[in-house]
Amino acid sequence: VSHDTSVDASDLEIALHPCASTDDFHQRIYTSEAYLLKSFPPDLESLKRMDQPTKKPKVGYPIAELRTPCYVIDAAVAKRNCQRMQDRATKLGCKLRPHVKTHKTLEGGVIQTGGTKKGIVVSTLAEAQFFATGGFDDILYAVPITPDKLKEAGELTNSLTQFHIIVDHPVTLQAVLNAAPAPGKKWSIWIMVDCGYHRDGVDPEDPAAVQLAVDIAGSDHATLGGIYTHGGHSYDSKSVEEIVKIGEDEREAVVLFAERLRSKGVQVPEVGVGSTPTCSLPPAHLKGVTEMHPGNYFAYDTMQVDLGSCKLEDIAVKVLTRVIGQYPKSNMLLVDLGWTGCSAQGKECGYGVLDKPELRIKTLKQEAGEVEPAQHGDRLDMDKYPIGSIIALAPFHSCASTKQHSKVHVVENGIVVDEWKIASGW
């Protein structure tokens, strides 16, 4: 089984949630029920050819036959997570536009959209093309676009019923408006709004932000599709109360901005909020919001467990690894999992949680990892971990782990029953 060895950009961008201590983190995690279980494409036609399945995947064999390290998923857990989030959105009175970057698979997208294959968020144009080729529509590319990407974005705009791009700067907007799509088509442009994350987005109180919307609405080549915000700073929260407050800030930032735009005669069809923490632990209401767009909830991870978004049994994915060395003098095991198999995030939290609570990952090199006792001073019983035995890691950050692999194996009762292709590239 091959896997993508690139490093996810989120390894550099997302601040790791601090753990009081490694032992405290693992002890708290394990109070839950134990649970196991590239490159710029030359053109869209090349991407379509790349995405064509070459052969039917092998299924119906035990996980012991998998080449490690590998990525596995319990689809039943993912479906349960998705149903809960859909129910939450319905209760809050808004649509769910799921982000698909956590899994990057067509099958996962079908689950998230309830089979409609409409209304998703992507982080790369490669993801957009992958899902468009797979029959999805109403796709929002939720990263501020740059001029070099407009050719591909225009082709997606021309081929889909709805394809949306995001801007937060007048220079970018002018480049978009100067590159009109095909006759009869218009750009659907959303404005990214900063709700306190301070990574991207316009200041909703800045008159220049209103002017950006006025310029979009007044163009013959574009329509304002909506406004979008992401409370990514919720990942740095120290309490549930802090997450709820950030969710309130998300809501207020976009709802008040939408009201300002409407007072200027600008129509705002959609008002979107969301991160997985703020959608798993939402504010009391989302009045004025039309859609929420979490993504990590599909699989969750141990970072979300620590934040309070979910429990350990809600984590749908695992990275499987094998013991490849025993070193009694060093009181250490060596496994065939490096950061190329799960990302380098979460070192201070053991990179996640192993299915054997007495163990933790000390460090990951490129293609190998060192495993030590979870409790300082304990000695490893090497007979419990024979060479070749499998250990499962619930990852610290499932989005980053997905990026390291080309496929995910669907496992039921220890048997591989399906294989899902993971989109790659940017």
Coordinates of C-alpha atoms in Angstrom, one line a residue:
V1 CA 0.0 0.0 0.0
S2 CA 1.6 3.3 -1.1
H3 CA 1.1 6.5 0.8
D4 CA 1.7 10.2 0.1
T5 CA 4.8 11.4 1.9
S6 CA 4.2 15.1 1.6
V7 CA 3.9 17.3 4.7
D8 CA 0.5 18.9 5.1
A9 CA 0.7 22.7 5.2
S10 CA -1.6 22.6 8.2
D11 CA 1.5 21.2 10.1
L12 CA 2.9 24.7 9.8
E13 CA -0.3 26.8 10.1
I14 CA -2.4 25.3 12.9
A15 CA -1.4 25.9 16.5
L16 CA -1.2 22.7 18.5
H17 CA -3.6 22.6 21.4
P18 CA -1.6 22.4 24.6
C19 CA -1.9 19.5 26.9
A20 CA -1.4 19.9 30.6
S21 CA 0.9 16.9 30.5
T22 CA 1.3 13.8 28.4
D23 CA 0.2 11.5 31.3
D24 CA -2.8 13.6 32.2
F25 CA -3.8 13.8 28.5
H26 CA -3.7 10.0 28.0
Q27 CA -5.4 9.3 31.4
R28 CA -8.2 11.7 30.4
I29 CA -8.5 10.2 26.9
Y30 CA -8.8 6.7 28.2
T31 CA -11.7 7.3 30.5
S32 CA -13.7 6.8 27.3
E33 CA -14.5 3.3 26.1
A34 CA -11.4 1.6 24.6
Y35 CA -11.7 1.7 20.8
L36 CA -9.7 0.2 18.0
L37 CA -10.4 -0.6 15.4
K38 CA 1.0 16.6 -5.9
S39 CA 2.2 19.4 -7.9
F40 CA 0.2 21.6 -10.1
P41 CA -1.9 19.7 -12.6
P42 CA -1.2 20.7 -16.2
D43 CA -4.9 20.9 -17.0
L44 CA -8.3 19.5 -16.0
E45 CA -8.3 16.7 -18.5
S46 CA -5.1 15.4 -17.0
L47 CA -6.7 15.5 -13.6
K48 CA -9.7 13.6 -14.9
R49 CA -7.5 10.9 -16.3
M50 CA -5.6 10.7 -13.0
D51 CA -8.8 10.2 -11.1
Q52 CA -10.1 7.2 -13.2
P53 CA -9.9 4.0 -11.2
T54 CA -7.4 1.6 -12.7
K55 CA -8.7 -1.6 -11.1
K56 CA -11.2 -2.8 -8.6
P57 CA -9.7 -2.7 -5.1
K58 CA -9.1 -6.0 -3.3
V59 CA -11.5 -6.5 -0.4
G60 CA -12.6 -9.2 2.0
Y61 CA -9.3 -9.9 3.7
P62 CA -8.1 -9.4 7.3
I63 CA -6.3 -6.3 8.4
A64 CA -3.3 -8.5 9.2
E65 CA -2.6 -8.6 5.4
L66 CA -2.4 -4.8 5.1
R67 CA 1.0 -3.2 4.4
T68 CA 1.8 -0.8 7.2
P69 CA 1.7 2.0 7.8
C70 CA -1.8 2.4 6.4
Y71 CA -5.0 4.3 7.0
V72 CA -8.3 2.6 8.0
I73 CA -11.8 3.9 8.7
D74 CA -14.8 2.6 10.5
A75 CA -17.5 3.9 8.2
A76 CA -20.3 3.3 10.7
V77 CA -18.7 5.7 13.1
A78 CA -18.2 8.3 10.4
K79 CA -21.9 8.0 9.4
R80 CA -22.9 8.4 13.0
N81 CA -20.8 11.6 13.3
C82 CA -22.3 13.0 10.1
Q83 CA -25.9 12.3 11.2
R84 CA -25.3 14.0 14.5
M85 CA -23.9 17.1 12.8
Q86 CA -26.8 17.2 10.3
D87 CA -29.3 17.0 13.2
R88 CA -27.5 19.8 14.9
A89 CA -27.6 22.0 11.8
T90 CA -31.3 21.3 11.4
K91 CA -32.0 22.2 15.0
L92 CA -30.1 25.4 14.6
G93 CA -32.1 26.3 11.5
C94 CA -29.4 26.3 8.9
K95 CA -28.0 24.2 6.1
L96 CA -24.9 22.0 6.5
R97 CA -22.3 22.6 3.8
P98 CA -19.6 20.1 4.9
H99 CA -15.9 20.6 4.4
V100 CA -14.4 17.5 2.7
K101 CA -10.7 18.1 3.4
T102 CA -10.7 15.8 6.4
H103 CA -11.2 12.6 4.3
K104 CA -10.8 13.8 0.7
T105 CA -12.9 10.9 -0.6
L106 CA -16.0 10.7 -2.9
E107 CA -17.5 8.1 -0.5
G108 CA -17.0 10.4 2.5
G109 CA -18.6 13.2 0.6
V110 CA -21.7 11.1 -0.2
I111 CA -22.1 10.3 3.5
Q112 CA -21.7 14.0 4.5
T113 CA -24.2 15.3 2.0
G114 CA -26.7 12.5 2.7
G115 CA -26.3 11.2 -0.9
T116 CA -27.2 14.5 -2.6
K117 CA -23.6 15.2 -3.7
K118 CA -24.4 18.9 -3.5
G119 CA -23.1 21.7 -1.3
I120 CA -19.5 21.0 -0.2
V121 CA -16.4 23.0 0.8
V122 CA -12.9 22.2 -0.5
S123 CA -9.4 23.6 0.3
T124 CA -7.7 23.0 -3.0
L125 CA -8.6 23.1 -6.7
A126 CA -7.4 19.5 -7.0
E127 CA -10.1 18.6 -4.5
A128 CA -12.6 20.6 -6.4
Q129 CA -11.8 18.8 -9.6
F130 CA -11.7 15.4 -7.9
F131 CA -15.2 15.9 -6.5
A132 CA -16.6 17.6 -9.7
T133 CA -15.3 14.6 -11.7
G134 CA -17.1 12.4 -9.1
G135 CA -20.4 14.0 -9.8
F136 CA -20.5 16.6 -7.0
D137 CA -21.8 20.2 -7.6
D138 CA -22.3 23.4 -5.7
I139 CA -18.6 23.4 -4.6
L140 CA -17.1 26.2 -2.6
Y141 CA -13.3 26.7 -2.8
A142 CA -12.8 28.2 0.6
V143 CA -9.3 29.7 0.3
P144 CA -8.7 33.2 -1.1
I145 CA -7.9 32.7 -4.8
T146 CA -4.9 34.0 -6.7
P147 CA -4.7 34.9 -10.4
D148 CA -2.7 31.8 -11.3
K149 CA -5.6 29.6 -10.4
L150 CA -8.3 31.5 -12.3
K151 CA -8.0 29.4 -15.5
E152 CA -8.9 26.2 -13.6
A153 CA -11.5 28.0 -11.5
G154 CA -13.1 29.3 -14.7
E155 CA -13.2 25.8 -16.2
L156 CA -15.0 24.6 -13.0
T157 CA -17.4 27.5 -13.2
N158 CA -18.2 26.7 -16.8
S159 CA -18.7 23.0 -16.2
L160 CA -20.6 23.0 -12.9
T161 CA -24.0 24.4 -12.1
Q162 CA -22.4 26.2 -9.1
F163 CA -18.8 26.7 -8.3
H164 CA -17.8 29.4 -5.8
I165 CA -14.6 31.2 -5.1
I166 CA -13.5 33.4 -2.2
V167 CA -11.8 36.8 -2.2
D168 CA -10.7 39.2 0.6
H169 CA -8.7 41.8 -1.3
P170 CA -9.5 44.3 -4.0
V171 CA -6.5 43.4 -6.1
T172 CA -7.6 39.8 -6.2
L173 CA -11.1 40.8 -7.1
Q174 CA -10.0 43.0 -10.0
A175 CA -8.0 40.0 -11.4
V176 CA -11.1 37.8 -11.1
L177 CA -13.3 40.4 -12.9
N178 CA -10.8 40.8 -15.6
A179 CA -10.9 37.1 -16.4
A180 CA -14.6 36.5 -17.2
P181 CA -15.8 32.9 -17.5
A182 CA -17.6 31.6 -20.6
P183 CA -20.6 33.5 -22.1
G184 CA -23.7 33.0 -20.0
K185 CA -21.7 32.2 -16.9
K186 CA -20.7 34.5 -14.0
W187 CA -18.3 34.1 -11.2
S188 CA -19.9 33.3 -7.9
I189 CA -17.8 35.2 -5.4
W190 CA -17.9 34.9 -1.6
I191 CA -16.2 37.3 0.7
M192 CA -14.0 35.8 3.5
V193 CA -14.7 37.6 6.8
D194 CA -12.3 37.7 9.8
C195 CA -14.2 36.8 13.0
G196 CA -11.1 37.0 15.3
Y197 CA -8.9 34.3 13.8
H198 CA -6.8 36.9 12.1
R199 CA -5.5 34.4 9.4
D200 CA -7.5 35.8 6.5
G201 CA -10.6 37.7 5.7
V202 CA -11.8 41.3 5.6
D203 CA -12.5 43.3 8.8
P204 CA -16.3 43.4 8.8
E205 CA -16.2 46.9 10.3
D206 CA -13.9 48.4 7.6
P207 CA -15.7 50.4 4.9
A208 CA -13.3 48.8 2.4
A209 CA -15.0 45.5 3.1
V210 CA -18.4 47.0 2.2
Q211 CA -16.9 48.4 -1.0
L212 CA -15.5 45.0 -2.0
A213 CA -19.1 43.6 -1.8
V214 CA -20.5 46.6 -3.7
D215 CA -17.9 46.1 -6.5
I216 CA -18.8 42.4 -6.8
A217 CA -22.6 43.1 -6.9
G218 CA -22.1 45.9 -9.5
S219 CA -20.1 43.7 -11.9
D220 CA -21.5 42.2 -15.1
H221 CA -19.3 39.2 -14.7
A222 CA -19.9 38.2 -11.1
T223 CA -22.5 37.8 -8.3
L224 CA -22.0 37.9 -4.6
G225 CA -22.6 34.3 -3.5
G226 CA -22.3 34.9 0.2
I227 CA -20.0 35.6 3.1
Y228 CA -17.9 33.1 4.9
T229 CA -16.0 32.9 8.2
H230 CA -14.0 30.3 10.0
G231 CA -13.3 30.4 13.7
G232 CA -10.0 28.5 13.5
H233 CA -8.8 30.0 16.8
S234 CA -11.3 27.7 18.5
Y235 CA -8.6 25.1 18.3
D236 CA -6.6 27.1 20.8
S237 CA -9.4 27.2 23.3
K238 CA -8.9 26.1 26.9
S239 CA -12.6 25.4 27.8
V240 CA -16.0 24.6 26.3
E241 CA -17.1 28.1 27.3
E242 CA -14.4 29.7 25.3
I243 CA -15.4 27.6 22.2
V244 CA -19.0 28.7 22.6
K245 CA -17.9 32.3 22.8
I246 CA -15.9 32.0 19.6
G247 CA -19.0 30.5 18.0
E248 CA -21.0 33.5 19.1
D249 CA -18.3 35.8 17.6
E250 CA -18.4 33.9 14.3
R251 CA -22.2 34.5 14.2
E252 CA -22.0 38.1 15.1
A253 CA -19.2 38.9 12.7
V254 CA -21.0 37.7 9.6
V255 CA -24.6 38.5 10.6
L256 CA -23.8 42.1 11.3
F257 CA -21.7 42.4 8.2
A258 CA -24.6 41.0 6.1
E259 CA -26.9 43.5 7.6
R260 CA -24.5 46.3 6.7
L261 CA -24.3 45.1 3.1
R262 CA -28.1 44.8 2.8
S263 CA -28.5 48.3 4.1
K264 CA -26.4 49.4 1.0
G265 CA -28.7 47.4 -1.3
V266 CA -26.3 44.4 -1.7
Q267 CA -28.0 41.1 -1.7
V268 CA -26.3 38.4 0.5
P269 CA -27.8 35.0 -0.4
E270 CA -25.7 32.9 2.1
V271 CA -24.1 33.6 5.5
G272 CA -21.8 30.9 6.6
V273 CA -19.9 30.0 9.8
G274 CA -18.2 27.2 11.3
S275 CA -15.3 25.1 12.6
T276 CA -15.7 21.6 14.0
P277 CA -15.3 22.8 17.6
T278 CA -17.8 25.7 17.3
C279 CA -20.2 23.4 15.4
S280 CA -19.8 20.5 17.8
L281 CA -20.2 22.9 20.8
P282 CA -22.4 25.6 19.2
P283 CA -23.8 28.8 20.6
A284 CA -27.5 28.8 21.7
H285 CA -28.6 30.1 18.3
L286 CA -27.5 30.9 14.8
K287 CA -30.1 33.4 13.8
G288 CA -29.2 35.1 10.6
V289 CA -26.8 32.3 9.6
T290 CA -27.9 30.2 6.6
E291 CA -25.2 27.5 6.6
M292 CA -22.5 26.0 8.7
H293 CA -19.4 24.3 7.3
P294 CA -17.4 22.1 9.7
G295 CA -15.3 19.3 8.3
N296 CA -13.2 17.4 10.9
Y297 CA -16.4 16.1 12.6
F298 CA -16.5 13.4 9.8
A299 CA -13.7 11.5 11.5
Y300 CA -12.7 13.6 14.6
D301 CA -9.4 13.0 16.3
T302 CA -7.7 13.2 19.7
M303 CA -7.3 17.0 19.4
Q304 CA -11.1 17.2 19.2
V305 CA -11.4 14.8 22.2
D306 CA -9.1 17.1 24.2
L307 CA -11.1 20.2 23.2
G308 CA -14.4 18.5 24.3
S309 CA -15.9 18.2 20.8
C310 CA -16.2 14.4 20.9
K311 CA -15.3 11.2 22.7
L312 CA -12.6 8.7 21.8
E313 CA -15.2 6.3 20.4
D314 CA -16.2 9.0 17.9
I315 CA -12.8 8.9 16.1
A316 CA -13.5 7.0 12.9
V317 CA -10.0 6.7 11.5
K318 CA -6.8 5.0 12.7
V319 CA -3.3 4.7 11.4
L320 CA -2.0 1.1 11.6
T321 CA 1.6 0.4 12.3
R322 CA 3.8 -2.6 13.0
V323 CA 6.4 -3.3 15.6
I324 CA 9.7 -3.6 13.8
G325 CA 12.1 -3.6 16.7
Q326 CA 12.4 -4.4 20.4
Y327 CA 15.1 -2.7 22.6
P328 CA 14.9 -3.9 26.2
K329 CA 18.0 -1.9 27.3
S330 CA 16.4 1.3 25.9
N331 CA 12.9 0.2 27.2
M332 CA 11.6 1.1 23.7
L333 CA 9.8 -0.4 20.7
L334 CA 10.4 0.7 17.1
V335 CA 7.4 0.9 14.7
D336 CA 7.2 1.4 11.0
L337 CA 5.2 4.7 11.3
G338 CA 7.0 8.0 10.8
W339 CA 5.6 11.5 10.5
T340 CA 5.1 10.7 6.8
G341 CA 2.3 8.3 7.9
C342 CA 0.4 10.6 10.2
S343 CA 2.0 14.1 10.2
A344 CA 4.3 15.7 12.7
Q345 CA 1.6 17.4 14.7
G346 CA 0.8 16.6 18.3
K347 CA 4.2 15.4 19.5
E348 CA 3.6 16.8 23.0
C349 CA 0.4 14.6 23.1
G350 CA 2.0 11.5 21.8
Y351 CA 0.9 12.2 18.2
G352 CA -2.5 10.8 19.3
V353 CA -3.6 7.8 21.3
L354 CA -2.5 4.2 20.8
D355 CA -5.0 1.3 21.2
K356 CA -2.7 0.0 23.9
P357 CA -3.1 2.5 26.7
E358 CA 0.2 1.5 28.4
L359 CA 2.1 2.8 25.4
R360 CA 2.7 6.2 23.8
I361 CA 4.8 7.4 20.9
K362 CA 7.9 9.2 22.1
T363 CA 8.9 10.6 18.7
L364 CA 8.4 10.1 15.0
K365 CA 11.2 10.2 12.4
Q366 CA 10.5 10.2 8.7
E367 CA 9.7 6.5 8.4
A368 CA 10.0 5.1 11.9
G369 CA 8.7 5.9 15.4
E370 CA 9.9 5.2 18.9
V371 CA 7.3 3.9 21.3
E372 CA 7.8 4.0 25.1
P373 CA 5.7 3.3 28.2
A374 CA 2.9 5.8 28.8
Q375 CA 3.8 6.1 32.4
H376 CA 7.2 7.2 33.4
G377 CA 9.2 4.5 35.2
D378 CA 7.2 1.5 33.8
R379 CA 9.1 -1.3 32.0
L380 CA 7.9 -2.7 28.7
D381 CA 7.1 -6.4 28.6
M382 CA 8.5 -7.2 25.2
D383 CA 6.6 -10.5 25.0
K384 CA 3.3 -8.4 24.6
Y385 CA 4.6 -6.7 21.5
P386 CA 6.1 -9.3 19.2
I387 CA 7.9 -8.2 16.0
G388 CA 5.3 -7.8 13.3
S389 CA 2.3 -7.2 15.6
I390 CA 0.0 -4.3 14.8
I391 CA -0.6 -1.2 16.9
A392 CA -3.4 1.3 16.0
L393 CA -3.0 5.1 16.4
A394 CA -6.0 7.4 16.8
P395 CA -4.3 10.4 15.2
F396 CA -3.9 13.8 16.9
H397 CA -5.2 15.5 13.7
S398 CA -7.1 13.4 11.2
C399 CA -7.0 16.0 8.4
A400 CA -3.2 16.0 8.5
S401 CA -3.1 12.2 8.6
T402 CA -5.4 11.8 5.6
K403 CA -3.0 14.0 3.6
Q404 CA -0.2 11.4 4.1
H405 CA -2.1 8.6 2.3
S406 CA -3.4 7.8 -1.1
K407 CA -6.3 5.5 0.1
V408 CA -8.2 4.6 3.2
H409 CA -9.3 1.0 3.9
V410 CA -12.8 0.5 5.2
V411 CA -12.7 -2.0 8.0
E412 CA -15.6 -4.0 9.6
N413 CA -14.9 -6.5 12.4
G414 CA -11.2 -6.7 11.4
I415 CA -12.0 -7.3 7.7
V416 CA -11.2 -4.9 4.9
V417 CA -14.5 -4.4 3.0
D418 CA -13.7 -1.5 0.8
E419 CA -11.1 1.0 -0.3
W420 CA -11.6 4.7 -0.9
K421 CA -9.3 6.8 -3.0
I422 CA -8.0 10.0 -1.4
A423 CA -7.7 13.1 -3.5
S424 CA -4.2 14.5 -3.7
G425 CA -2.5 17.7 -5.0
W426 CA -3.3 21.4 -4.8

